[in-house]
Structures are given as C-alpha cells and as structure tokens.
mmCIF file of C-alpha atoms and ligand atoms in Angstrom:
data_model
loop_
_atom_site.group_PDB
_atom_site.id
_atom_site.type_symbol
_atom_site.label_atom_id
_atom_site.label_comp_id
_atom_site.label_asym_id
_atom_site.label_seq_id
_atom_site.Cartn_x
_atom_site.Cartn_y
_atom_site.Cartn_z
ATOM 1 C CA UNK A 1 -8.978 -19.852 -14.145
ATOM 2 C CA UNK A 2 -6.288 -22.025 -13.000
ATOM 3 C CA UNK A 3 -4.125 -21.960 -9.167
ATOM 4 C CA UNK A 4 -0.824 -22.649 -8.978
ATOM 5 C CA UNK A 5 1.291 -23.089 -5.531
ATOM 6 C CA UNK A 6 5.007 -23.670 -5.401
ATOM 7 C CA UNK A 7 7.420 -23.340 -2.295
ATOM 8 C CA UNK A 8 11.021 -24.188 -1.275
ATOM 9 C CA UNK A 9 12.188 -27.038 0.609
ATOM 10 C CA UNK A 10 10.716 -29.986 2.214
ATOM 11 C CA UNK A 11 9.762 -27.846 4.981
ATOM 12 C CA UNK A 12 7.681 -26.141 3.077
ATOM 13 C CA UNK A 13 5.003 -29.130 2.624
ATOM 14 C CA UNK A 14 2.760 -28.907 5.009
ATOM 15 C CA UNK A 15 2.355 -24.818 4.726
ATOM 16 C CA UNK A 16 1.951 -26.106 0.619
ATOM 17 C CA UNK A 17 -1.099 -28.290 1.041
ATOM 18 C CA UNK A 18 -2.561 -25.370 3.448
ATOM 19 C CA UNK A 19 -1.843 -22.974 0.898
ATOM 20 C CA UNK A 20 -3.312 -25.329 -1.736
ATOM 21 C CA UNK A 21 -6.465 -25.438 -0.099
ATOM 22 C CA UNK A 22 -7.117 -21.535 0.362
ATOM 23 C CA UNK A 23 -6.591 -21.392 -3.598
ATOM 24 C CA UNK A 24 -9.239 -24.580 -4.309
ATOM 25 C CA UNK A 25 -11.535 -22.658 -1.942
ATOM 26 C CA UNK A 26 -11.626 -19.576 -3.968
ATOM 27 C CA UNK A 27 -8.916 -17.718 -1.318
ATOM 28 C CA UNK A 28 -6.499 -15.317 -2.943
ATOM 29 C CA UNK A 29 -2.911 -15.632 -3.266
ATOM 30 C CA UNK A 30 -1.748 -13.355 -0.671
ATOM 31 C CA UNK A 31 -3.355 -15.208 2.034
ATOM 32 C CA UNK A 32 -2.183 -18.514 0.459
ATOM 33 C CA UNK A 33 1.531 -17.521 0.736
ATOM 34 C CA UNK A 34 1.233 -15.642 4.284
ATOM 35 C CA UNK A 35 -0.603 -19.132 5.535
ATOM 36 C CA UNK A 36 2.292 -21.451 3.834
ATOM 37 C CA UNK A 37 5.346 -19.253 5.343
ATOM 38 C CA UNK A 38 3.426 -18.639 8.658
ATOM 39 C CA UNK A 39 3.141 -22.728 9.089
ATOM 40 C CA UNK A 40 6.840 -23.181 8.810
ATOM 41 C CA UNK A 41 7.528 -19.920 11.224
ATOM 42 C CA UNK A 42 5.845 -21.700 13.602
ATOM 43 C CA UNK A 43 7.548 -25.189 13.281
ATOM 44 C CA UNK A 44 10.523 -25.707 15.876
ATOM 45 C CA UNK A 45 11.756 -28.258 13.746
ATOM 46 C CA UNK A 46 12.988 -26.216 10.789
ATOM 47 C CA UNK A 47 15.966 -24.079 12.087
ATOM 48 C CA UNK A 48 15.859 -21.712 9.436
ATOM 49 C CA UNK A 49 12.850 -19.752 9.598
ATOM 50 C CA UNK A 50 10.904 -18.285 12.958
ATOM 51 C CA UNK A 51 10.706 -19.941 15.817
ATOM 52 C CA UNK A 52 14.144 -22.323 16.470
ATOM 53 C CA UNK A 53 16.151 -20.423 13.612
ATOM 54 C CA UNK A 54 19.702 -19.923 14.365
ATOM 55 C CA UNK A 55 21.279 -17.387 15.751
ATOM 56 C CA UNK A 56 23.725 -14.745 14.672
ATOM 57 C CA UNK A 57 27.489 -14.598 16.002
ATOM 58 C CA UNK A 58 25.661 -12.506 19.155
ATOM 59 C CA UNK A 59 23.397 -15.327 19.884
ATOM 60 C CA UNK A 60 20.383 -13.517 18.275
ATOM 61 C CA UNK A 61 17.899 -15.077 15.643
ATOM 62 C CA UNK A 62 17.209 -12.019 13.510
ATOM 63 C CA UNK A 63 15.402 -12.408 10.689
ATOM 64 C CA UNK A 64 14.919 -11.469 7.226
ATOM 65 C CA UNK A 65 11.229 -11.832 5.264
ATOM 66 C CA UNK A 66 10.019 -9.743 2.193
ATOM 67 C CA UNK A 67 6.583 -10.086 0.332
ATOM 68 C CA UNK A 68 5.561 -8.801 -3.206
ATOM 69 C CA UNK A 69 1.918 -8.362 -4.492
ATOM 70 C CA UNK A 70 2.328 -8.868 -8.678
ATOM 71 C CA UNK A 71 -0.954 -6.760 -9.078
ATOM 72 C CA UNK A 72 0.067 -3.062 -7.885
ATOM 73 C CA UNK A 73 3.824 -4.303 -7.783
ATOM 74 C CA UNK A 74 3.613 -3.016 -3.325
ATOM 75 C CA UNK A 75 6.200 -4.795 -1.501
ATOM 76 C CA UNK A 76 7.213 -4.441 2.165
ATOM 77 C CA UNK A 77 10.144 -6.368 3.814
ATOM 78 C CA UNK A 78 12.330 -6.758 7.287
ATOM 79 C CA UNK A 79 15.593 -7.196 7.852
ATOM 80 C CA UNK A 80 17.616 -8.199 11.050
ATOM 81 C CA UNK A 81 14.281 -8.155 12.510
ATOM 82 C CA UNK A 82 14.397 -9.779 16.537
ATOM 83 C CA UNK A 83 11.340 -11.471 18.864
ATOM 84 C CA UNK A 84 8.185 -11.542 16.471
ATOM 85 C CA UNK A 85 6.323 -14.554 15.503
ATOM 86 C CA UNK A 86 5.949 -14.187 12.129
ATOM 87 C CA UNK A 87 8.551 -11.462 9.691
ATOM 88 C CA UNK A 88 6.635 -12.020 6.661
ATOM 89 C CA UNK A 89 2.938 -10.705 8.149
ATOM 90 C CA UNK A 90 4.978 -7.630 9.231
ATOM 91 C CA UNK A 91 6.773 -7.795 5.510
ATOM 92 C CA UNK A 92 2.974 -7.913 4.149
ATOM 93 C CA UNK A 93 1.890 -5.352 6.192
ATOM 94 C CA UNK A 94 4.690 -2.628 5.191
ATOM 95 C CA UNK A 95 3.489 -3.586 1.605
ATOM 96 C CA UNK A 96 0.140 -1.636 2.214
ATOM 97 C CA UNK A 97 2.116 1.642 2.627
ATOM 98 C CA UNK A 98 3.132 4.051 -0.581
ATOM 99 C CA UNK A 99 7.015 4.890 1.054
ATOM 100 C CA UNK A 100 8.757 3.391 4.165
ATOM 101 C CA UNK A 101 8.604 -0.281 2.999
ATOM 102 C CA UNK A 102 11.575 -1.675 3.754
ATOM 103 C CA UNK A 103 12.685 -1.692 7.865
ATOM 104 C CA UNK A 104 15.590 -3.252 9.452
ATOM 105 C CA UNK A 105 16.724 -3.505 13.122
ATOM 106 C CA UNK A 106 14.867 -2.015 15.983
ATOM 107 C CA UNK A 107 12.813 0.272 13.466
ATOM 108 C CA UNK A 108 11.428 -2.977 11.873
ATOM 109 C CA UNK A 109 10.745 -3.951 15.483
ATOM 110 C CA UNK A 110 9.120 -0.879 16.657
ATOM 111 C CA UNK A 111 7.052 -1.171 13.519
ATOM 112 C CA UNK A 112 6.334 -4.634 14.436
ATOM 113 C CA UNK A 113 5.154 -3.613 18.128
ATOM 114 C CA UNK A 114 3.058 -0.305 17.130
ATOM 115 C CA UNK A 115 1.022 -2.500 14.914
ATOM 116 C CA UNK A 116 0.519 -5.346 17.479
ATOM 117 C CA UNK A 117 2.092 -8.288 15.947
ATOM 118 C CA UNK A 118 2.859 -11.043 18.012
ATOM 119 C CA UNK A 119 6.310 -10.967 19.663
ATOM 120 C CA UNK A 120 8.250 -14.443 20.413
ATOM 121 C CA UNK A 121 11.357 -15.501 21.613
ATOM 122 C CA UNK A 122 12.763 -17.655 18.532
ATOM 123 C CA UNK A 123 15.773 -18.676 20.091
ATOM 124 C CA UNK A 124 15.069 -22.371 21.858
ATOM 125 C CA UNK A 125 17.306 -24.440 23.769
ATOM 126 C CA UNK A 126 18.070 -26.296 21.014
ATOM 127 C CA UNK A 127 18.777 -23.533 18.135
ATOM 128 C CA UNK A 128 21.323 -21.905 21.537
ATOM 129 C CA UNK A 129 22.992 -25.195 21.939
ATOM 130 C CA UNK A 130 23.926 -25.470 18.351
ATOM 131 C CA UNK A 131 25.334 -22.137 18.911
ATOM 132 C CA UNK A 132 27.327 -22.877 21.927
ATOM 133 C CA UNK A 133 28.285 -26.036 19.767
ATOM 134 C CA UNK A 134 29.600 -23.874 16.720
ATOM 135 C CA UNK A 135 30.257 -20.486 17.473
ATOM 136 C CA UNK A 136 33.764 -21.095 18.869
ATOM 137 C CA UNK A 137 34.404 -22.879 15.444
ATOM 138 C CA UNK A 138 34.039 -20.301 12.791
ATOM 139 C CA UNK A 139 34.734 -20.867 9.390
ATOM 140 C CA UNK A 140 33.985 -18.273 6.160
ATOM 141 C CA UNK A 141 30.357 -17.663 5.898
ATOM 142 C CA UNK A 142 28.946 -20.114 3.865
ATOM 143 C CA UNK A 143 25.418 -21.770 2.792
ATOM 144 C CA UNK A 144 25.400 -23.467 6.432
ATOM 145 C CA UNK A 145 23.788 -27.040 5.805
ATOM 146 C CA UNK A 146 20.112 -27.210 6.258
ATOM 147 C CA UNK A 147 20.057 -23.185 6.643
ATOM 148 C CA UNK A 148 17.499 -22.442 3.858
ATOM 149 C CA UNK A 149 14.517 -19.587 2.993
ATOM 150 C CA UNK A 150 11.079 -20.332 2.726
ATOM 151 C CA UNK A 151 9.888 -19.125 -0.434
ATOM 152 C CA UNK A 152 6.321 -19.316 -1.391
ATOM 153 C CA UNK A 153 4.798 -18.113 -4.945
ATOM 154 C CA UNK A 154 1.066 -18.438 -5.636
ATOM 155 C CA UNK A 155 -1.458 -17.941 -8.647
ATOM 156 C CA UNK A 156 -4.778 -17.022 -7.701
ATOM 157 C CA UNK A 157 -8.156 -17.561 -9.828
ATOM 158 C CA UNK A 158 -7.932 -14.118 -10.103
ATOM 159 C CA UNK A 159 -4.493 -13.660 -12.171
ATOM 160 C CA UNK A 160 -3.216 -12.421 -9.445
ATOM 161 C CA UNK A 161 0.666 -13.717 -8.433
ATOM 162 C CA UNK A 162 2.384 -12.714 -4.982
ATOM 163 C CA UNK A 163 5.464 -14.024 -3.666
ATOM 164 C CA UNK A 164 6.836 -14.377 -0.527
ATOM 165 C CA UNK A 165 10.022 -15.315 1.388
ATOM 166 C CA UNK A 166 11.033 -15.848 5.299
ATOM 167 C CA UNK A 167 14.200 -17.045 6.688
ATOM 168 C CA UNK A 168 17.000 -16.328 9.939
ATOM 169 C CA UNK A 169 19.687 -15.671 7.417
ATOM 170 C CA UNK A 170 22.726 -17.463 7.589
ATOM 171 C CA UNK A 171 24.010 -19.106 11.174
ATOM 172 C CA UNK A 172 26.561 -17.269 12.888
ATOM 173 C CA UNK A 173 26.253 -14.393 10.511
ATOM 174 C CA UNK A 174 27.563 -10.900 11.555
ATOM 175 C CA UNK A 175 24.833 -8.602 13.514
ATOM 176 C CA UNK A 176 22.974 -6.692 10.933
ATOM 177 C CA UNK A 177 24.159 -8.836 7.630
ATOM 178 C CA UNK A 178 20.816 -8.658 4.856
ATOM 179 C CA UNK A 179 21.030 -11.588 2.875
ATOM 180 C CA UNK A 180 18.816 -11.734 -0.192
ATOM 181 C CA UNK A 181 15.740 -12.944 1.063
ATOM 182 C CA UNK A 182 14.786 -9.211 2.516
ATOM 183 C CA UNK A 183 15.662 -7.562 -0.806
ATOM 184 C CA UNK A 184 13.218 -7.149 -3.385
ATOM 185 C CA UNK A 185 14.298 -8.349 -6.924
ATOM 186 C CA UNK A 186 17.186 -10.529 -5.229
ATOM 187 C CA UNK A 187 14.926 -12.878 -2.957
ATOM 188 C CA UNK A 188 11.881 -12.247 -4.362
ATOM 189 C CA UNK A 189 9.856 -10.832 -6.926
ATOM 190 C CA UNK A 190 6.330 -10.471 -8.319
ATOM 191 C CA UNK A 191 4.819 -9.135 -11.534
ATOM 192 C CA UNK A 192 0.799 -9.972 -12.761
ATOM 193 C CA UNK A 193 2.302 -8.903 -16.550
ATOM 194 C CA UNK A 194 5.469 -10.881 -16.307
ATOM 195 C CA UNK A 195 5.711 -13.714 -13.272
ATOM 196 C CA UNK A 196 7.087 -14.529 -10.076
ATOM 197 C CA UNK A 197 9.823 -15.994 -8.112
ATOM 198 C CA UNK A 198 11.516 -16.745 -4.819
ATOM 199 C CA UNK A 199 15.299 -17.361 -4.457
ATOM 200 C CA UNK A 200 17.047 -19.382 -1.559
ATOM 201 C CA UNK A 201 21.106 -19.697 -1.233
ATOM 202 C CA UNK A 202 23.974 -18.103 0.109
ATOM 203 C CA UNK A 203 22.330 -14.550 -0.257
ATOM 204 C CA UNK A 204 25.320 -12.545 -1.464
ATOM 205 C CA UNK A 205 25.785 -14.430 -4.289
ATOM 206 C CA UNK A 206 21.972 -14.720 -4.997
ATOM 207 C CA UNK A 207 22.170 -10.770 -5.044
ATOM 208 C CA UNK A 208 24.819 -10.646 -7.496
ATOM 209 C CA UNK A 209 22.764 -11.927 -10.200
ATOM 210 C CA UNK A 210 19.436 -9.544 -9.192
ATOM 211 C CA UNK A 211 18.221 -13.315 -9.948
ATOM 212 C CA UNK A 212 14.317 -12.799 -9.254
ATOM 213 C CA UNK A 213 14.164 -9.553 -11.098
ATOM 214 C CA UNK A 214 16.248 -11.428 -13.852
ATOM 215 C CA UNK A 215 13.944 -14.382 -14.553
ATOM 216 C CA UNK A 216 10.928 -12.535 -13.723
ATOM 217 C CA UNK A 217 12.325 -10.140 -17.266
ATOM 218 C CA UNK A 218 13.031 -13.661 -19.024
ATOM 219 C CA UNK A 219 9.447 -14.352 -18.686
ATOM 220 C CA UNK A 220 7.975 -11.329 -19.673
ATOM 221 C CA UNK A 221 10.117 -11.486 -22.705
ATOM 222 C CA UNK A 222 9.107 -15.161 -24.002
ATOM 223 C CA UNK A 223 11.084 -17.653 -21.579
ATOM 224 C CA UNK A 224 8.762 -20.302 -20.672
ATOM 225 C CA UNK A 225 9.451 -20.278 -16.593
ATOM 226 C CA UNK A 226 11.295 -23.690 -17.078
ATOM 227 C CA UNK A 227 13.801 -22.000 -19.303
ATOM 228 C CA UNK A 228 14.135 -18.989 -17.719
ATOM 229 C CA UNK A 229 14.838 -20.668 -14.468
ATOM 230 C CA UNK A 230 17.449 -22.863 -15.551
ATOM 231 C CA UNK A 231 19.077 -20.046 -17.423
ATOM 232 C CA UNK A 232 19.547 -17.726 -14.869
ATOM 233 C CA UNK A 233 20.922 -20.131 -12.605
ATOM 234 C CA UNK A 234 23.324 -21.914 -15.021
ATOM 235 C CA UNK A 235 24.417 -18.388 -16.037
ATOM 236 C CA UNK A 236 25.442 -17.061 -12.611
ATOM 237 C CA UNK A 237 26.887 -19.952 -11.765
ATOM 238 C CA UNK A 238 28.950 -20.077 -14.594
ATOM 239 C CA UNK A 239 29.955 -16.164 -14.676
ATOM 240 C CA UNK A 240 31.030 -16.566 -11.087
ATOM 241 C CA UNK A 241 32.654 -20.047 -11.222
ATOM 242 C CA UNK A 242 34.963 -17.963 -14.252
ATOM 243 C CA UNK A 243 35.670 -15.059 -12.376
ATOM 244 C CA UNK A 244 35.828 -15.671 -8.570
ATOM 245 C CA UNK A 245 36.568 -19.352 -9.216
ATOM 246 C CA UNK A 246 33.179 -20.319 -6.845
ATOM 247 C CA UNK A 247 30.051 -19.691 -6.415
ATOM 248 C CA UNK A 248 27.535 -20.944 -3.694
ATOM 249 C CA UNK A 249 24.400 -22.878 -3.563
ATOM 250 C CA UNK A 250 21.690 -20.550 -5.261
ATOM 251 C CA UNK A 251 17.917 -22.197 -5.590
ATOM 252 C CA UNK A 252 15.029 -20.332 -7.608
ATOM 253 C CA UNK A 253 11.428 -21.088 -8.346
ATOM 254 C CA UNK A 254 8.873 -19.381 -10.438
ATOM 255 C CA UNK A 255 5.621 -19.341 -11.894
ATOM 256 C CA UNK A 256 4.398 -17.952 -15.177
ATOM 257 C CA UNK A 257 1.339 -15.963 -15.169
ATOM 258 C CA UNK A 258 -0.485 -18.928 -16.338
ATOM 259 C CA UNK A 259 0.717 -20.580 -13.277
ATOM 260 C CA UNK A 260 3.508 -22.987 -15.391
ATOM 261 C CA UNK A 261 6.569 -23.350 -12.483
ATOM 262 C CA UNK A 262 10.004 -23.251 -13.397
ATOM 263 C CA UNK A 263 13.181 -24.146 -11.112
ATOM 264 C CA UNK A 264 16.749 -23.445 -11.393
ATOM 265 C CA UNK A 265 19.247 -24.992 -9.089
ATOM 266 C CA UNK A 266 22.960 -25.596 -8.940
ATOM 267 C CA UNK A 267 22.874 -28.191 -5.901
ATOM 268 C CA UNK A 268 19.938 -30.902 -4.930
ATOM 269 C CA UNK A 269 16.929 -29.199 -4.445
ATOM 270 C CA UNK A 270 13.660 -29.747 -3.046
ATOM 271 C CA UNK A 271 10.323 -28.031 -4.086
ATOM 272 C CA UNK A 272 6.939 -28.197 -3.340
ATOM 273 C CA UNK A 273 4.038 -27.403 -5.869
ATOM 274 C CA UNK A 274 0.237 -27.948 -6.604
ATOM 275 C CA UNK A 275 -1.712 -26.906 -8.995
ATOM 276 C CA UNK A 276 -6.249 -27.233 -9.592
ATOM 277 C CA UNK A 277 -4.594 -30.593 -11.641
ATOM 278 C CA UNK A 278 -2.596 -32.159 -8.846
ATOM 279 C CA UNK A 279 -2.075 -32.222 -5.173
ATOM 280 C CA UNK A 280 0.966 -30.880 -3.282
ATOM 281 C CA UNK A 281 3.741 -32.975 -4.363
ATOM 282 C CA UNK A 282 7.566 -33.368 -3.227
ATOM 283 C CA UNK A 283 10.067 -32.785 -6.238
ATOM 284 C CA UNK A 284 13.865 -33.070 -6.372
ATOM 285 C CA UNK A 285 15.764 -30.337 -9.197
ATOM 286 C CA UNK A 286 18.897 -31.384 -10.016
ATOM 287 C CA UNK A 287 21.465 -28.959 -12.182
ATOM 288 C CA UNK A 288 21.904 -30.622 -15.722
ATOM 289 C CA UNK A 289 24.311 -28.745 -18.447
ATOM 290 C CA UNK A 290 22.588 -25.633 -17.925
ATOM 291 C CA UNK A 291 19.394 -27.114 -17.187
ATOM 292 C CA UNK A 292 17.007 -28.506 -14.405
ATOM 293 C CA UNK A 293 16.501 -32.283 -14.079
ATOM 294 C CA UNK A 294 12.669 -32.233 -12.279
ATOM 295 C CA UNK A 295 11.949 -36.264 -10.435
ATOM 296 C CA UNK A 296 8.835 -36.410 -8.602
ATOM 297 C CA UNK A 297 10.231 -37.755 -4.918
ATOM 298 C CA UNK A 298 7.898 -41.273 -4.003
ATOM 299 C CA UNK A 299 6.778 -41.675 -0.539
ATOM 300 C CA UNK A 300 9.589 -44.416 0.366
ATOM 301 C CA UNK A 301 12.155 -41.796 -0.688
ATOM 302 C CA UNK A 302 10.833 -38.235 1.680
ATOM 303 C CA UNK A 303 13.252 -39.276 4.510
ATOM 304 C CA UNK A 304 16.310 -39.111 2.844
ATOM 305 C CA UNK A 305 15.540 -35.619 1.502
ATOM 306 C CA UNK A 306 15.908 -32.205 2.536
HETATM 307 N N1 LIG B 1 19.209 -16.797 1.206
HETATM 308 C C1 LIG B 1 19.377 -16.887 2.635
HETATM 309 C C2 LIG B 1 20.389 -15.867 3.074
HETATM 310 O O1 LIG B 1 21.384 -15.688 2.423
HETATM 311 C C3 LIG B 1 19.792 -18.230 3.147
HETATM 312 C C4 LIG B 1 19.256 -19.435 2.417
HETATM 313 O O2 LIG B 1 18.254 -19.345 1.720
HETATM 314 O O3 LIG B 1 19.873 -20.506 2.534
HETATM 315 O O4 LIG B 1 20.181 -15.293 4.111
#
C-alpha cells in the first residue's frame, strides 16, 4: 500500500525526509509525524516552533501543539504550554486517554512534568532580543512574518492517517491566546474514512472557517483533496474579504486516504511532500481564482523561499 508525507513550510524539510524514511521502512504514521515536528522543535533557527520561538507580550514562548490519530479518531493537544522540549509528544500522549485531552497553562505543564517529558527553556538570546526589539512597537495582532505552524500529515502502509501540528502562536500575543493550531478541527484534523489536514495562518481566522474539519467533510463526500483544499480556502477568504473587508493569511494541506495531497492557500506558500514515488520535495502554492497554482521549487531557487 502506498505512503504519503506532507508538511508546512520550508522548515519543515529536513523533519520531511526523516519522516519519509520511517514510512519506506515500514514505520507507522504516528511516529513519522512526531519525528518530522520533533526535528523542527529542536531547530533554533525556526522561530516559530520549540526551541527559539517567540515570545508572548510577557516575554514567554508558550506554545500550542495538537495531534490526531485518523484510526480511533483520539486526539490530545496543549495550549499556552511553557519550558518543554517538545508540545506535540505531550499532545500525542494526552491522545492515549478516553477524557482530559485537551490542557492549557500550568495544567498542560504539570501534565507535561508528571509524565517526565523533557523540560527546556525555549526562549534564546536571540528569540528575547527580537522581543526587546518589538515589544515596545505593537501593532494589531497579525500573521507576524515568518511566524508559521508546523503541520505534518502522514499515510502509513497500513491506511492509517494522523496529523499533527506545533507552533509558539503568534509573537507578542496576549498571555493565554489559543490560536488554531491547539484546536482540533481548526488546526488539525484526522479521519482513516475521510482524510487529513493541517492548517497554518493567523489562527482566529483559520478557526472561523472550522477549516480542517471542513475539507476533511469535502473529502469524505467526493472532493478530490486538490479540490477540496482550494475550495475551502478560496471560500473563507472570500466570505470574510465580503463581510469584515479582510481576512489573513490562512495555509492548509491534506491528504486523501489514498495518500493524494491537496493545498489551499491565499498567500505564497511552501510545502513539503513525499510519497513511495518520489523523494521529499520543496513546492510553492500560489492562490489562483479559487484555486491552487502547485510549482515544484528547483535547487537554485530554496534560498529565496520561506
Ligand atoms: N496558526 C498559528 C496561530 O495562529 C500561527 C501560524 O501558523 O502562522 O497561532
């Protein structure tokens, strides 16, 4: 049976070929997405996820990660959670229990300590001097440049789709906002019967449009994930631009359960995705009258992409 592997972001490359090599080994999906995520948790260099994410207007990196299993439908997810290495293996972990999945705050992080995940400081020198630099500057919360989710949604050789998502919210947010990467349905969603998917964006608007949940229904209905993707997207986008006269960035991938990938985008955005046909590969989407221009990004172009 086929694998399928698709993430957000050029970030998400490196954790893409790791996860692409669990799946060609036989691995399942689960541990496919935890590896991808947990790769770009640990990476200083991407300050939007784990270690070196930016902080909140207190100077905290709190951070939001949820994780779906499309089998038995379990998900488990953290919000605003402060000082572990890695949100999404405590996400996973909540996902094993039948009630008390979702945690937030200092309950997410006694959680996190009774069951002996690592604990980190993810605030570096360099994530606090960006906050020195902007917090006396504050504008209307928006889709802060280069302040993106890792989202990672796998296919196993077993049917079996998961999805997963991991990010420090938006810089200089207020203490205790939830964006939609913690919020199942919103951020992400997985169903073996129907498909999965993983949003990134400015989170409130994301959530306005229940977009995972939406296109994961799409697909179960008929939508090839290609359609479905771009019509969600072009939809919200359009239903907000008409009645609020804006709406943010919003970025979704998703994967049929034959493992075909969709994308829907209303900005430039880069994906990641591999397949048992094809390596890991760097993609641009483009918005294009309600639907999704795909170009495969060459080598000589990576740099000027983010
Ligand atoms: N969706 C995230 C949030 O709103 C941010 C992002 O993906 O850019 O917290």
């Amino acid at each position: 049976m086929k694998w399928a592997v698709i993430s957000t972001w050029k970030m998400s490359y490196e954790g893409n070929l790791q996860a692409s090599d669990i799946l060609k080994n036989q691995g399942n999906a689960e541990e496919a997405v935890l590896r991808g995520i947990g790769i770009v948790e640990d990476d200083p260099s991407f300050h939007s996820v784990g270690y070196s994410g930016l902080p909140d207007i207190e100077g905290h990196v709190r951070m939001d990660a949820g994780f779906m299993h499309g089998r038995t439908l379990s998900f488990g997810a953290v919000g605003a959670l402060e000082g572990f290495r890695s949100p999404v293996q405590v996400a996973h972990k909540l996902a094993e229990r039948p009630t008390n999945n979702f945690l937030v705050g200092e309950g997410a992080a006694e959680y996190a300590r009774k069951h002996g995940f690592e604990e980190r400081d993810n605030l570096t020198d360099d994530s606090y001097q960006r906050y020195l630099e902007e917090s006396g500057k504050l504008k209307p919360l928006s889709a802060y440049k280069g302040h993106d989710t890792v989202g990672f949604v796998a296919l196993d050789r077993n049917g079996d789709l998961v999805s997963a998502t991991s990010t420090s919210g938006l810089f200089l947010k207020d203490k205790g906002r939830l964006g939609d990467s913690p919020v199942i349905g919103c951020g992400f969603y997985a169903d073996n019967e129907a498909g999965a998917a993983a949003a990134t964006g400015l989170g409130e608007d994301i959530a306005k449009g229940v977009l995972c949940y939406q296109v994961c229904t799409l697909m179960k209905n008929g939508y090839s994930a290609q359609s479905a993707a771009s019509q969600v997207v072009s939809d919200l986008t359009r239903s907000l631009t008409k009645r609020r006269e804006h709406c943010d960035s919003i970025s979704l991938i998703c994967m049929d359960k034959e493992g075909n990938i969709g994308v829907g985008t209303n900005i430039p955005f880069a994906f990641v995705c591999a397949d048992d046909t094809h390596p890991a590969q760097l993609y641009l989407a483009e918005p294009a009258e309600g639907d999704t221009r795909i170009t495969l990004i060459s080598a000589t172009e990576i740099s000027g992409i983010d």
